[in-house]
Amino acid sequence: MTAFSLSVMVVKVIFVAVVLLTTVPIMAWVERRGSALIQNRLGPNRVGPLGLIQPLADVVKFLWKEDPVPAHVSKTYYVLAPLMALVPAFMTFAVIPFAGPIQIGERVITFQAADLNVGLLYIFSIASLGIYGIIMSGWSSNNKFSLLGSLRSSSQMISYEVSMGLSIIGIVMAFSSIDLGEIVSAQGQALSQIGGFTVPKWGIFIQPLGFVIFLTTLYAETNRLPFDLPEGESEIIAGYHLEYGSIKFAMFFMAEYMNMFTASGLLATLYFGGWQLLPGMGWLLGALPLTGMSHDWARVILEMTSFFLKVGFFMWLFVWVRWTLPRFRYDQLMDFGWKVLLPLSMANICVTTLIIYFGWV
Amino acid sequence: MIVKGKKNFLQQFYVIEIARGLGITIKNLFFAPKVTIEYPEERRKYSERFRGMHYIKATNGVENCTACMLCPTVCPAECIHIEAAERPDKEKYPVRFDIDVLRCCFCGMCEEACPKDAIKLSTIYEMSCTSRPIYDKEFLLEQRGSK
């Protein structure tokens, strides 16, 4: 590995980590303000303009609070659990490309922290690791509610991961790849012409049913409403992080929002063209009086903008859905996962097979 | 009890219904009037009958009270203590008029009993303090807020 590629790698890793860490306070603000406005309240609006500095105040509070370890917990696992939740949350975003590759001299730089050719499998395997943190916290807390929360979480994740994996197979078949970079590049082609408007080959247009299933299972995987049974504030208080306080709780909190960010990134990557330019941006890029390298960098910036806009929309959707829908009952959750989503995802695979066989995609 | 509402074919898929729900929440986010009262700048508007902190009404700088002892008699919390005396013109007046506001239950009976309209309850409700005060006549005579 040359010094150049090493430095590029370091810059990319730092960029991804910074983006992930920046999202958490922003999302905390969005969640609090958004929920308040939806419920006809105002939300935190005192600290800084529009309350934007509020997350910083929260961070300071989390850091300076006493960090007690309850006497009845199993200490090793109790301390280890937040880390086990946080580390996979950090790792998953590594393979998601956030801009198209750029050529500098001989070298091609891809804008993703790790350019894996099995990106999709990597995401699934690492995202599944996150559940260990939840199970460990629930078990080590030595508390009925925590244990119930972690039990619910594990059964929910296992049930929904099946449909999730099957819903992805449609996309994998359509693009014949599990490399996220290739999937995104393939989505740049045109699917069809309707009037003067070119429909791109985004995942949503060739896999609408798959998209709905994947979206639903993602909510279950990230433990967000309407699938937040592991937390279930009204039933089991806070579930698995009931016994946690100060910075350890903040770690669970960060892990949740980072998982949301990765999930949104995955949604955008698989179904909404990833870094492919949003409508209008292609025209803007053509209109800019730039040539050579500066044109390339302008393209990269526009691609990053469109990627993060898409991700931002899905992040907002997470918040929006949370304050719209009530929580599932446990038996309804299992019914929905096994009796509705699983057959639907199977059917989706069959239909996709036929579509590909007849060459419509 | 499980209530099963009637659903038509489309509603059974919930997708459209969820979209409608999202529409309602986003409408609330942008257009609904917000109910929050931003406390230090805005105050809740209480009714005229609100029973807050006591005050003694004065006419031309002299308190209306004639120390008739009706309010300490009627007070269920026994928080009013009056020491009466005579003025040079033989009129009765309170030398001391103390209200132990920590014992007061803000029932407003003193206000009702008073024949001279002397003791009244204002609309002031911010009465938290760091000591345990017994409000005396000088304090109560000050007109901080009235109805």
Short mmCIF file of C-alpha atoms in Angstrom, two decimals:
data_model
loop_
_atom_site.label_atom_id
_atom_site.label_comp_id
_atom_site.label_asym_id
_atom_site.label_seq_id
_atom_site.Cartn_x
_atom_site.Cartn_y
_atom_site.Cartn_z
CA MET A 1 0.00 0.00 0.00
CA THR A 2 1.51 3.26 -1.08
CA ALA A 3 1.59 6.38 1.06
CA PHE A 4 -0.98 8.01 -1.25
CA SER A 5 -3.58 5.29 -1.01
CA LEU A 6 -3.00 5.01 2.72
CA SER A 7 -3.59 8.73 3.24
CA VAL A 8 -6.68 8.58 1.02
CA MET A 9 -7.95 5.68 3.11
CA VAL A 10 -7.35 7.56 6.37
CA VAL A 11 -9.14 10.65 5.06
CA LYS A 12 -12.11 8.56 3.96
CA VAL A 13 -12.35 6.73 7.28
CA ILE A 14 -12.17 9.99 9.21
CA PHE A 15 -14.80 11.54 6.93
CA VAL A 16 -17.21 8.65 7.44
CA ALA A 17 -16.67 8.63 11.21
CA VAL A 18 -17.18 12.39 11.41
CA VAL A 19 -20.34 12.21 9.30
CA LEU A 20 -21.73 9.45 11.53
CA LEU A 21 -20.88 11.32 14.72
CA THR A 22 -22.31 14.57 13.38
CA THR A 23 -25.57 12.92 12.45
CA VAL A 24 -26.32 11.89 16.01
CA PRO A 25 -26.68 15.38 17.54
CA ILE A 26 -28.46 16.68 14.44
CA MET A 27 -30.90 13.79 14.55
CA ALA A 28 -31.41 14.26 18.28
CA TRP A 29 -32.44 17.83 17.53
CA VAL A 30 -34.62 16.81 14.58
CA GLU A 31 -36.29 14.13 16.64
CA ARG A 32 -37.04 16.43 19.54
CA ARG A 33 -38.17 19.41 17.48
CA GLY A 34 -40.01 17.26 14.94
CA SER A 35 -41.90 15.30 17.56
CA ALA A 36 -42.77 18.49 19.37
CA LEU A 37 -44.08 20.23 16.26
CA ILE A 38 -46.08 17.17 15.23
CA GLN A 39 -47.66 17.10 18.69
CA ASN A 40 -48.41 20.85 18.51
CA ARG A 41 -45.69 21.70 20.98
CA LEU A 42 -42.58 23.80 20.36
CA GLY A 43 -39.75 21.61 21.60
CA PRO A 44 -36.34 22.79 22.73
CA ASN A 45 -35.88 26.29 21.31
CA ARG A 46 -33.84 28.07 23.97
CA VAL A 47 -30.22 26.99 23.48
CA GLY A 48 -28.89 28.73 20.40
CA PRO A 49 -30.91 29.74 17.33
CA LEU A 50 -33.95 27.43 16.98
CA GLY A 51 -32.49 25.36 19.79
CA LEU A 52 -29.76 24.04 17.51
CA ILE A 53 -27.15 24.02 20.29
CA GLN A 54 -29.44 21.87 22.47
CA PRO A 55 -27.73 18.57 21.46
CA LEU A 56 -24.42 20.06 22.61
CA ALA A 57 -25.97 20.80 25.99
CA ASP A 58 -27.27 17.22 26.05
CA VAL A 59 -23.79 15.90 25.31
CA VAL A 60 -22.29 17.96 28.11
CA LYS A 61 -24.96 16.62 30.45
CA PHE A 62 -24.29 13.03 29.41
CA LEU A 63 -20.56 13.46 29.92
CA TRP A 64 -20.72 15.14 33.31
CA LYS A 65 -23.35 12.99 34.90
CA GLU A 66 -22.36 10.45 37.48
CA ASP A 67 -21.86 7.05 35.89
CA PRO A 68 -23.08 4.57 38.46
CA VAL A 69 -22.99 0.80 38.04
CA PRO A 70 -25.93 -0.75 39.90
CA ALA A 71 -24.95 -3.32 42.53
CA HIS A 72 -27.06 -6.13 41.10
CA VAL A 73 -25.64 -6.19 37.57
CA SER A 74 -23.09 -8.51 36.06
CA LYS A 75 -20.41 -5.91 35.75
CA THR A 76 -18.25 -7.12 32.85
CA TYR A 77 -21.11 -7.58 30.42
CA TYR A 78 -22.90 -4.52 31.74
CA VAL A 79 -19.92 -2.35 30.77
CA LEU A 80 -19.23 -4.24 27.56
CA ALA A 81 -22.79 -4.07 26.19
CA PRO A 82 -22.89 -0.40 25.11
CA LEU A 83 -19.61 -0.89 23.28
CA MET A 84 -20.99 -3.97 21.58
CA ALA A 85 -23.91 -1.89 20.38
CA LEU A 86 -21.82 1.08 19.30
CA VAL A 87 -18.96 -0.56 17.43
CA PRO A 88 -21.06 -2.40 14.78
CA ALA A 89 -23.09 0.79 14.32
CA PHE A 90 -19.82 2.55 13.45
CA MET A 91 -18.66 -0.21 11.15
CA THR A 92 -21.69 -0.76 8.92
CA PHE A 93 -21.55 2.52 7.07
CA ALA A 94 -18.04 1.74 5.81
CA VAL A 95 -19.14 0.04 2.59
CA ILE A 96 -21.83 2.48 1.50
CA PRO A 97 -20.59 4.63 -1.40
CA PHE A 98 -21.46 8.29 -1.02
CA ALA A 99 -20.12 9.59 -4.34
CA GLY A 100 -19.04 8.25 -7.69
CA PRO A 101 -15.42 7.21 -8.21
CA ILE A 102 -13.02 9.90 -9.36
CA GLN A 103 -9.82 9.46 -11.38
CA ILE A 104 -6.70 11.29 -10.22
CA GLY A 105 -3.86 10.57 -12.65
CA GLU A 106 -3.48 6.80 -12.75
CA ARG A 107 -5.47 6.07 -9.64
CA VAL A 108 -9.22 5.73 -9.19
CA ILE A 109 -10.56 6.81 -5.83
CA THR A 110 -13.85 5.35 -4.71
CA PHE A 111 -15.85 7.29 -2.16
CA GLN A 112 -16.51 4.59 0.38
CA ALA A 113 -14.43 3.76 3.41
CA ALA A 114 -14.04 0.10 2.43
CA ASP A 115 -14.44 -0.94 -1.20
CA LEU A 116 -15.64 -4.51 -0.60
CA ASN A 117 -16.98 -6.66 -3.40
CA VAL A 118 -19.35 -8.34 -0.90
CA GLY A 119 -20.62 -5.06 0.54
CA LEU A 120 -24.19 -6.16 0.98
CA LEU A 121 -23.23 -9.31 2.89
CA TYR A 122 -20.85 -7.26 5.03
CA ILE A 123 -23.64 -4.90 6.02
CA PHE A 124 -25.97 -7.74 6.91
CA SER A 125 -23.40 -9.60 8.97
CA ILE A 126 -22.18 -6.56 10.89
CA ALA A 127 -25.68 -5.18 11.42
CA SER A 128 -26.66 -8.50 12.96
CA LEU A 129 -23.81 -8.13 15.45
CA GLY A 130 -25.56 -5.13 16.95
CA ILE A 131 -28.05 -7.43 18.62
CA TYR A 132 -25.34 -8.86 20.88
CA GLY A 133 -25.11 -5.51 22.62
CA ILE A 134 -28.84 -5.54 23.24
CA ILE A 135 -28.94 -9.12 24.48
CA MET A 136 -25.92 -8.59 26.72
CA SER A 137 -27.34 -5.42 28.21
CA GLY A 138 -30.69 -7.08 28.84
CA TRP A 139 -29.17 -10.15 30.46
CA SER A 140 -26.47 -8.45 32.50
CA SER A 141 -28.83 -5.80 33.87
CA ASN A 142 -30.44 -8.51 36.03
CA ASN A 143 -33.80 -6.85 35.61
CA LYS A 144 -37.07 -8.31 34.38
CA PHE A 145 -37.94 -5.44 32.10
CA SER A 146 -34.51 -5.33 30.52
CA LEU A 147 -34.58 -9.06 29.93
CA LEU A 148 -38.04 -8.86 28.37
CA GLY A 149 -36.81 -6.06 26.14
CA SER A 150 -33.78 -7.96 24.94
CA LEU A 151 -35.82 -11.13 24.40
CA ARG A 152 -38.30 -9.22 22.30
CA SER A 153 -35.46 -7.56 20.44
CA SER A 154 -33.74 -10.82 19.59
CA SER A 155 -36.90 -12.58 18.42
CA GLN A 156 -37.95 -9.53 16.42
CA MET A 157 -34.58 -9.17 14.73
CA ILE A 158 -34.40 -12.83 13.84
CA SER A 159 -37.94 -12.84 12.43
CA TYR A 160 -37.51 -9.73 10.36
CA GLU A 161 -34.00 -10.45 9.16
CA VAL A 162 -35.38 -13.35 7.11
CA SER A 163 -37.79 -11.17 5.15
CA MET A 164 -35.15 -8.48 4.92
CA GLY A 165 -32.63 -10.79 3.30
CA LEU A 166 -35.23 -12.21 0.94
CA SER A 167 -36.46 -8.77 -0.11
CA ILE A 168 -32.89 -7.82 -1.02
CA ILE A 169 -32.50 -10.86 -3.28
CA GLY A 170 -34.73 -9.17 -5.86
CA ILE A 171 -32.28 -6.27 -6.10
CA VAL A 172 -29.29 -8.59 -6.18
CA MET A 173 -30.87 -10.54 -9.07
CA ALA A 174 -31.81 -7.41 -10.98
CA PHE A 175 -28.32 -5.91 -10.80
CA SER A 176 -26.43 -9.25 -10.66
CA SER A 177 -24.10 -7.96 -7.97
CA ILE A 178 -23.68 -7.62 -4.23
CA ASP A 179 -21.05 -4.91 -4.59
CA LEU A 180 -22.78 -1.72 -3.51
CA GLY A 181 -20.62 0.43 -5.79
CA GLU A 182 -21.66 -1.64 -8.81
CA ILE A 183 -25.31 -1.62 -7.78
CA VAL A 184 -25.27 2.17 -7.63
CA SER A 185 -23.47 2.52 -10.97
CA ALA A 186 -26.00 0.19 -12.58
CA GLN A 187 -28.81 2.41 -11.35
CA GLY A 188 -27.50 5.26 -13.51
CA GLN A 189 -28.86 3.65 -16.70
CA ALA A 190 -32.18 4.70 -18.14
CA LEU A 191 -35.11 2.35 -17.59
CA SER A 192 -37.65 3.85 -19.97
CA GLN A 193 -38.84 7.08 -21.50
CA ILE A 194 -42.18 8.52 -20.41
CA GLY A 195 -42.83 11.66 -22.44
CA GLY A 196 -39.76 13.87 -22.18
CA PHE A 197 -38.84 12.41 -18.82
CA THR A 198 -36.25 9.66 -18.48
CA VAL A 199 -37.03 7.15 -15.76
CA PRO A 200 -33.72 5.99 -14.27
CA LYS A 201 -33.15 2.35 -13.41
CA TRP A 202 -33.47 3.01 -9.69
CA GLY A 203 -34.34 0.09 -7.46
CA ILE A 204 -37.69 1.56 -6.51
CA PHE A 205 -38.88 1.42 -10.14
CA ILE A 206 -37.94 -2.21 -10.72
CA GLN A 207 -38.60 -3.47 -7.17
CA PRO A 208 -41.50 -1.47 -5.68
CA LEU A 209 -42.76 -4.36 -3.55
CA GLY A 210 -39.24 -5.21 -2.46
CA PHE A 211 -38.80 -1.60 -1.41
CA VAL A 212 -41.89 -1.63 0.81
CA ILE A 213 -40.83 -4.90 2.46
CA PHE A 214 -37.26 -3.70 2.93
CA LEU A 215 -38.43 -0.38 4.41
CA THR A 216 -40.69 -2.16 6.87
CA THR A 217 -38.05 -4.65 7.96
CA LEU A 218 -35.49 -1.86 8.35
CA TYR A 219 -37.75 -0.21 10.91
CA ALA A 220 -37.88 -3.51 12.76
CA GLU A 221 -34.11 -3.97 12.53
CA THR A 222 -33.35 -0.51 13.90
CA ASN A 223 -35.92 -0.97 16.69
CA ARG A 224 -37.79 2.15 15.68
CA LEU A 225 -41.50 2.67 15.96
CA PRO A 226 -43.83 1.00 15.04
CA PHE A 227 -41.46 -1.85 15.92
CA ASP A 228 -39.91 -0.47 19.10
CA LEU A 229 -41.01 -3.38 21.28
CA PRO A 230 -37.52 -3.78 22.79
CA GLU A 231 -37.90 -0.31 24.29
CA GLY A 232 -41.67 -0.19 24.69
CA GLU A 233 -41.72 2.77 27.02
CA SER A 234 -45.28 2.26 28.19
CA GLU A 235 -44.93 -1.49 28.80
CA ILE A 236 -41.37 -2.27 29.85
CA ILE A 237 -40.20 1.27 30.68
CA ALA A 238 -37.07 1.45 28.53
CA GLY A 239 -36.33 -2.20 27.87
CA TYR A 240 -32.74 -3.18 27.48
CA HIS A 241 -31.18 0.17 28.43
CA LEU A 242 -33.27 0.56 31.56
CA GLU A 243 -30.34 0.20 33.95
CA TYR A 244 -28.02 2.47 32.01
CA GLY A 245 -27.27 6.10 32.64
CA SER A 246 -25.00 8.94 31.58
CA ILE A 247 -22.45 8.09 28.87
CA LYS A 248 -23.40 4.41 28.68
CA PHE A 249 -26.95 5.35 27.81
CA ALA A 250 -25.59 7.89 25.33
CA MET A 251 -23.73 5.04 23.62
CA PHE A 252 -26.96 3.11 23.07
CA PHE A 253 -28.57 6.31 21.88
CA MET A 254 -25.73 6.98 19.44
CA ALA A 255 -25.85 3.38 18.21
CA GLU A 256 -29.58 3.73 17.50
CA TYR A 257 -29.14 6.87 15.45
CA MET A 258 -26.09 5.57 13.62
CA ASN A 259 -28.03 2.44 12.73
CA MET A 260 -30.77 4.69 11.42
CA PHE A 261 -28.24 6.57 9.35
CA THR A 262 -26.78 3.39 7.89
CA ALA A 263 -30.27 2.06 7.22
CA SER A 264 -31.19 5.26 5.40
CA GLY A 265 -27.96 5.07 3.46
CA LEU A 266 -28.72 1.50 2.48
CA LEU A 267 -32.24 2.45 1.38
CA ALA A 268 -30.91 5.27 -0.74
CA THR A 269 -28.16 3.06 -2.16
CA LEU A 270 -30.32 0.09 -3.07
CA TYR A 271 -33.58 1.72 -4.10
CA PHE A 272 -32.97 5.40 -4.83
CA GLY A 273 -29.84 5.38 -6.89
CA GLY A 274 -27.34 6.07 -4.12
CA TRP A 275 -25.11 8.89 -5.28
CA GLN A 276 -26.82 9.17 -8.69
CA LEU A 277 -27.75 12.81 -9.22
CA LEU A 278 -31.20 14.00 -8.28
CA PRO A 279 -33.39 15.35 -11.11
CA GLY A 280 -32.13 18.77 -12.14
CA MET A 281 -28.61 18.32 -10.82
CA GLY A 282 -27.39 16.79 -14.08
CA TRP A 283 -28.55 19.91 -15.87
CA LEU A 284 -26.87 22.07 -13.21
CA LEU A 285 -23.60 20.16 -13.66
CA GLY A 286 -23.75 20.68 -17.42
CA ALA A 287 -24.47 24.38 -16.98
CA LEU A 288 -21.45 24.96 -14.73
CA PRO A 289 -18.53 26.45 -16.73
CA LEU A 290 -15.98 23.92 -15.49
CA THR A 291 -13.61 21.54 -17.26
CA GLY A 292 -11.19 18.76 -16.35
CA MET A 293 -10.52 18.11 -12.69
CA SER A 294 -12.69 20.91 -11.36
CA HIS A 295 -15.64 19.49 -13.32
CA ASP A 296 -14.99 16.09 -11.77
CA TRP A 297 -14.85 17.53 -8.26
CA ALA A 298 -18.03 19.51 -8.89
CA ARG A 299 -19.65 16.24 -9.95
CA VAL A 300 -18.44 14.55 -6.76
CA ILE A 301 -19.80 17.37 -4.60
CA LEU A 302 -23.17 17.27 -6.36
CA GLU A 303 -23.28 13.50 -6.01
CA MET A 304 -22.50 13.72 -2.30
CA THR A 305 -25.18 16.37 -1.94
CA SER A 306 -27.79 14.22 -3.63
CA PHE A 307 -26.78 11.16 -1.62
CA PHE A 308 -27.01 12.97 1.68
CA LEU A 309 -30.28 14.61 0.64
CA LYS A 310 -31.74 11.18 -0.02
CA VAL A 311 -30.37 9.87 3.26
CA GLY A 312 -31.72 12.94 5.03
CA PHE A 313 -35.17 12.29 3.64
CA PHE A 314 -35.17 8.75 4.94
CA MET A 315 -33.84 9.90 8.31
CA TRP A 316 -36.76 12.31 8.47
CA LEU A 317 -39.09 9.47 7.44
CA PHE A 318 -37.88 7.47 10.45
CA VAL A 319 -38.81 10.35 12.74
CA TRP A 320 -42.01 11.10 10.88
CA VAL A 321 -43.25 7.49 11.05
CA ARG A 322 -42.28 7.25 14.71
CA TRP A 323 -44.63 10.07 15.66
CA THR A 324 -47.41 8.85 13.38
CA LEU A 325 -47.88 5.15 14.05
CA PRO A 326 -48.57 3.36 17.33
CA ARG A 327 -46.60 0.34 18.48
CA PHE A 328 -47.44 -3.20 17.38
CA ARG A 329 -48.68 -5.74 19.86
CA TYR A 330 -46.22 -8.61 20.18
CA ASP A 331 -48.39 -11.29 18.50
CA GLN A 332 -49.30 -8.85 15.74
CA LEU A 333 -45.61 -8.22 15.19
CA MET A 334 -44.86 -11.91 14.81
CA ASP A 335 -47.93 -12.47 12.61
CA PHE A 336 -46.92 -9.58 10.42
CA GLY A 337 -43.33 -10.75 10.11
CA TRP A 338 -43.94 -14.42 9.41
CA LYS A 339 -47.36 -14.49 7.77
CA VAL A 340 -47.29 -11.32 5.68
CA LEU A 341 -43.78 -10.11 4.99
CA LEU A 342 -42.17 -13.52 4.46
CA PRO A 343 -44.68 -14.77 1.83
CA LEU A 344 -44.63 -11.35 0.18
CA SER A 345 -40.86 -11.36 -0.12
CA MET A 346 -40.98 -14.91 -1.53
CA ALA A 347 -43.56 -13.78 -4.07
CA ASN A 348 -41.36 -10.82 -4.89
CA ILE A 349 -38.49 -13.15 -5.72
CA CYS A 350 -40.73 -15.25 -8.00
CA VAL A 351 -42.04 -12.18 -9.84
CA THR A 352 -38.53 -10.78 -10.21
CA THR A 353 -37.36 -14.11 -11.61
CA LEU A 354 -40.09 -14.01 -14.24
CA ILE A 355 -39.32 -10.38 -15.10
CA ILE A 356 -35.64 -11.15 -15.54
CA TYR A 357 -36.40 -14.36 -17.49
CA PHE A 358 -38.54 -12.47 -19.98
CA GLY A 359 -35.94 -9.71 -20.10
CA TRP A 360 -38.13 -6.80 -19.03
CA VAL A 361 -35.41 -5.32 -16.83
CA MET B 1 -61.99 -6.10 24.04
CA ILE B 2 -60.92 -6.21 20.44
CA VAL B 3 -62.99 -3.97 18.24
CA LYS B 4 -62.86 -4.98 14.64
CA GLY B 5 -63.63 -2.04 12.42
CA LYS B 6 -64.98 -2.58 8.97
CA LYS B 7 -62.28 -2.19 6.38
CA ASN B 8 -62.63 -2.14 2.65
CA PHE B 9 -60.25 -3.99 0.40
CA LEU B 10 -57.71 -1.19 0.01
CA GLN B 11 -57.65 -0.36 3.71
CA GLN B 12 -56.64 -3.91 4.54
CA PHE B 13 -53.21 -3.23 3.06
CA TYR B 14 -52.68 -0.26 5.41
CA VAL B 15 -50.21 1.33 2.98
CA ILE B 16 -52.62 4.04 1.88
CA GLU B 17 -53.87 4.49 5.42
CA ILE B 18 -50.31 4.93 6.71
CA ALA B 19 -49.68 7.52 4.00
CA ARG B 20 -52.82 9.36 5.11
CA GLY B 21 -51.62 9.23 8.70
CA LEU B 22 -48.29 10.69 7.65
CA GLY B 23 -50.20 13.43 5.86
CA ILE B 24 -52.06 14.30 9.04
CA THR B 25 -48.88 14.52 11.12
CA ILE B 26 -47.07 16.68 8.57
CA LYS B 27 -50.09 18.96 8.40
CA ASN B 28 -49.92 19.31 12.16
CA LEU B 29 -46.20 20.01 11.98
CA PHE B 30 -46.55 22.92 9.59
CA PHE B 31 -49.98 24.41 10.10
CA ALA B 32 -51.43 23.52 13.49
CA PRO B 33 -51.33 26.29 16.11
CA LYS B 34 -48.89 25.40 18.84
CA VAL B 35 -50.20 25.17 22.38
CA THR B 36 -46.93 25.70 24.26
CA ILE B 37 -46.81 28.70 26.59
CA GLU B 38 -43.23 29.96 26.67
CA TYR B 39 -43.25 30.66 30.37
CA PRO B 40 -41.01 33.55 31.31
CA GLU B 41 -42.18 35.59 28.33
CA GLU B 42 -45.77 34.44 28.21
CA ARG B 43 -47.98 33.75 31.21
CA ARG B 44 -51.01 31.58 31.47
CA LYS B 45 -54.13 33.74 31.71
CA TYR B 46 -55.98 32.81 34.87
CA SER B 47 -59.59 33.66 35.55
CA GLU B 48 -60.60 36.64 37.65
CA ARG B 49 -61.70 34.31 40.44
CA PHE B 50 -58.21 32.82 40.76
CA ARG B 51 -57.04 32.70 44.37
CA GLY B 52 -53.37 33.60 44.57
CA MET B 53 -51.29 35.59 47.05
CA HIS B 54 -53.06 37.73 49.65
CA TYR B 55 -52.97 41.49 49.88
CA ILE B 56 -54.61 44.06 52.11
CA LYS B 57 -56.51 46.73 50.30
CA ALA B 58 -55.82 50.32 51.37
CA THR B 59 -57.80 53.50 50.90
CA ASN B 60 -55.82 56.78 50.95
CA GLY B 61 -52.81 54.95 52.33
CA VAL B 62 -54.73 53.50 55.29
CA GLU B 63 -55.60 49.82 55.33
CA ASN B 64 -59.30 48.99 55.15
CA CYS B 65 -58.94 46.42 57.92
CA THR B 66 -60.64 47.19 61.23
CA ALA B 67 -59.30 44.13 63.01
CA CYS B 68 -62.74 42.62 63.40
CA MET B 69 -61.19 39.13 63.63
CA LEU B 70 -63.63 37.57 61.21
CA CYS B 71 -60.91 36.25 58.90
CA PRO B 72 -58.84 34.47 61.59
CA THR B 73 -62.08 33.01 62.87
CA VAL B 74 -63.20 31.65 59.55
CA CYS B 75 -59.73 30.53 58.41
CA PRO B 76 -59.68 26.73 58.34
CA ALA B 77 -55.88 26.63 58.28
CA GLU B 78 -55.52 29.13 61.11
CA CYS B 79 -52.84 31.01 59.29
CA ILE B 80 -53.95 34.61 59.98
CA HIS B 81 -52.76 36.27 63.17
CA ILE B 82 -54.05 39.74 64.02
CA GLU B 83 -53.19 41.96 66.99
CA ALA B 84 -55.68 44.75 67.32
CA ALA B 85 -55.21 48.23 68.76
CA GLU B 86 -56.96 51.57 68.83
CA ARG B 87 -56.18 54.64 66.84
CA PRO B 88 -56.38 58.07 68.51
CA ASP B 89 -59.80 58.53 66.89
CA LYS B 90 -61.01 55.38 68.68
CA GLU B 91 -61.02 53.32 65.50
CA LYS B 92 -59.77 49.75 65.72
CA TYR B 93 -56.87 48.77 63.53
CA PRO B 94 -54.43 45.85 63.26
CA VAL B 95 -50.99 46.49 64.79
CA ARG B 96 -49.83 43.18 63.41
CA PHE B 97 -51.41 41.33 60.51
CA ASP B 98 -49.37 38.19 59.76
CA ILE B 99 -50.24 35.48 57.26
CA ASP B 100 -48.32 32.22 57.47
CA VAL B 101 -48.60 31.58 53.75
CA LEU B 102 -47.16 28.07 54.09
CA ARG B 103 -50.18 27.01 56.12
CA CYS B 104 -52.66 28.82 53.89
CA CYS B 105 -54.83 26.57 51.73
CA PHE B 106 -56.00 29.40 49.47
CA CYS B 107 -59.66 28.66 50.10
CA GLY B 108 -60.61 32.31 49.91
CA MET B 109 -62.87 32.19 52.98
CA CYS B 110 -61.10 35.20 54.51
CA GLU B 111 -61.92 37.20 51.43
CA GLU B 112 -65.57 36.15 51.67
CA ALA B 113 -65.80 36.84 55.38
CA CYS B 114 -64.24 40.28 55.28
CA PRO B 115 -66.91 43.00 55.67
CA LYS B 116 -64.51 45.79 54.73
CA ASP B 117 -63.03 44.29 51.53
CA ALA B 118 -59.67 44.52 53.26
CA ILE B 119 -58.07 41.08 52.77
CA LYS B 120 -58.18 39.89 49.22
CA LEU B 121 -56.50 37.25 47.08
CA SER B 122 -54.65 38.42 44.01
CA THR B 123 -53.83 36.47 40.81
CA ILE B 124 -50.13 36.19 41.70
CA TYR B 125 -49.15 32.53 41.76
CA GLU B 126 -45.35 32.66 41.68
CA MET B 127 -44.75 32.39 45.39
CA SER B 128 -41.82 30.02 45.63
CA CYS B 129 -39.00 31.26 47.82
CA THR B 130 -35.91 29.94 49.57
CA SER B 131 -37.00 30.83 53.13
CA ARG B 132 -40.22 30.13 55.01
CA PRO B 133 -41.71 33.60 55.21
CA ILE B 134 -44.57 34.84 57.36
CA TYR B 135 -45.93 37.81 55.46
CA ASP B 136 -46.53 40.85 57.68
CA LYS B 137 -48.71 43.91 57.24
CA GLU B 138 -46.13 46.01 55.41
CA PHE B 139 -45.59 43.22 52.88
CA LEU B 140 -49.29 42.57 52.37
CA LEU B 141 -50.13 46.26 51.97
CA GLU B 142 -47.93 46.53 48.94
CA GLN B 143 -50.13 46.21 45.88
CA ARG B 144 -48.23 43.69 43.73
CA GLY B 145 -51.19 42.59 41.74
CA SER B 146 -54.90 42.89 42.11
CA LYS B 147 -57.95 41.66 40.36
#
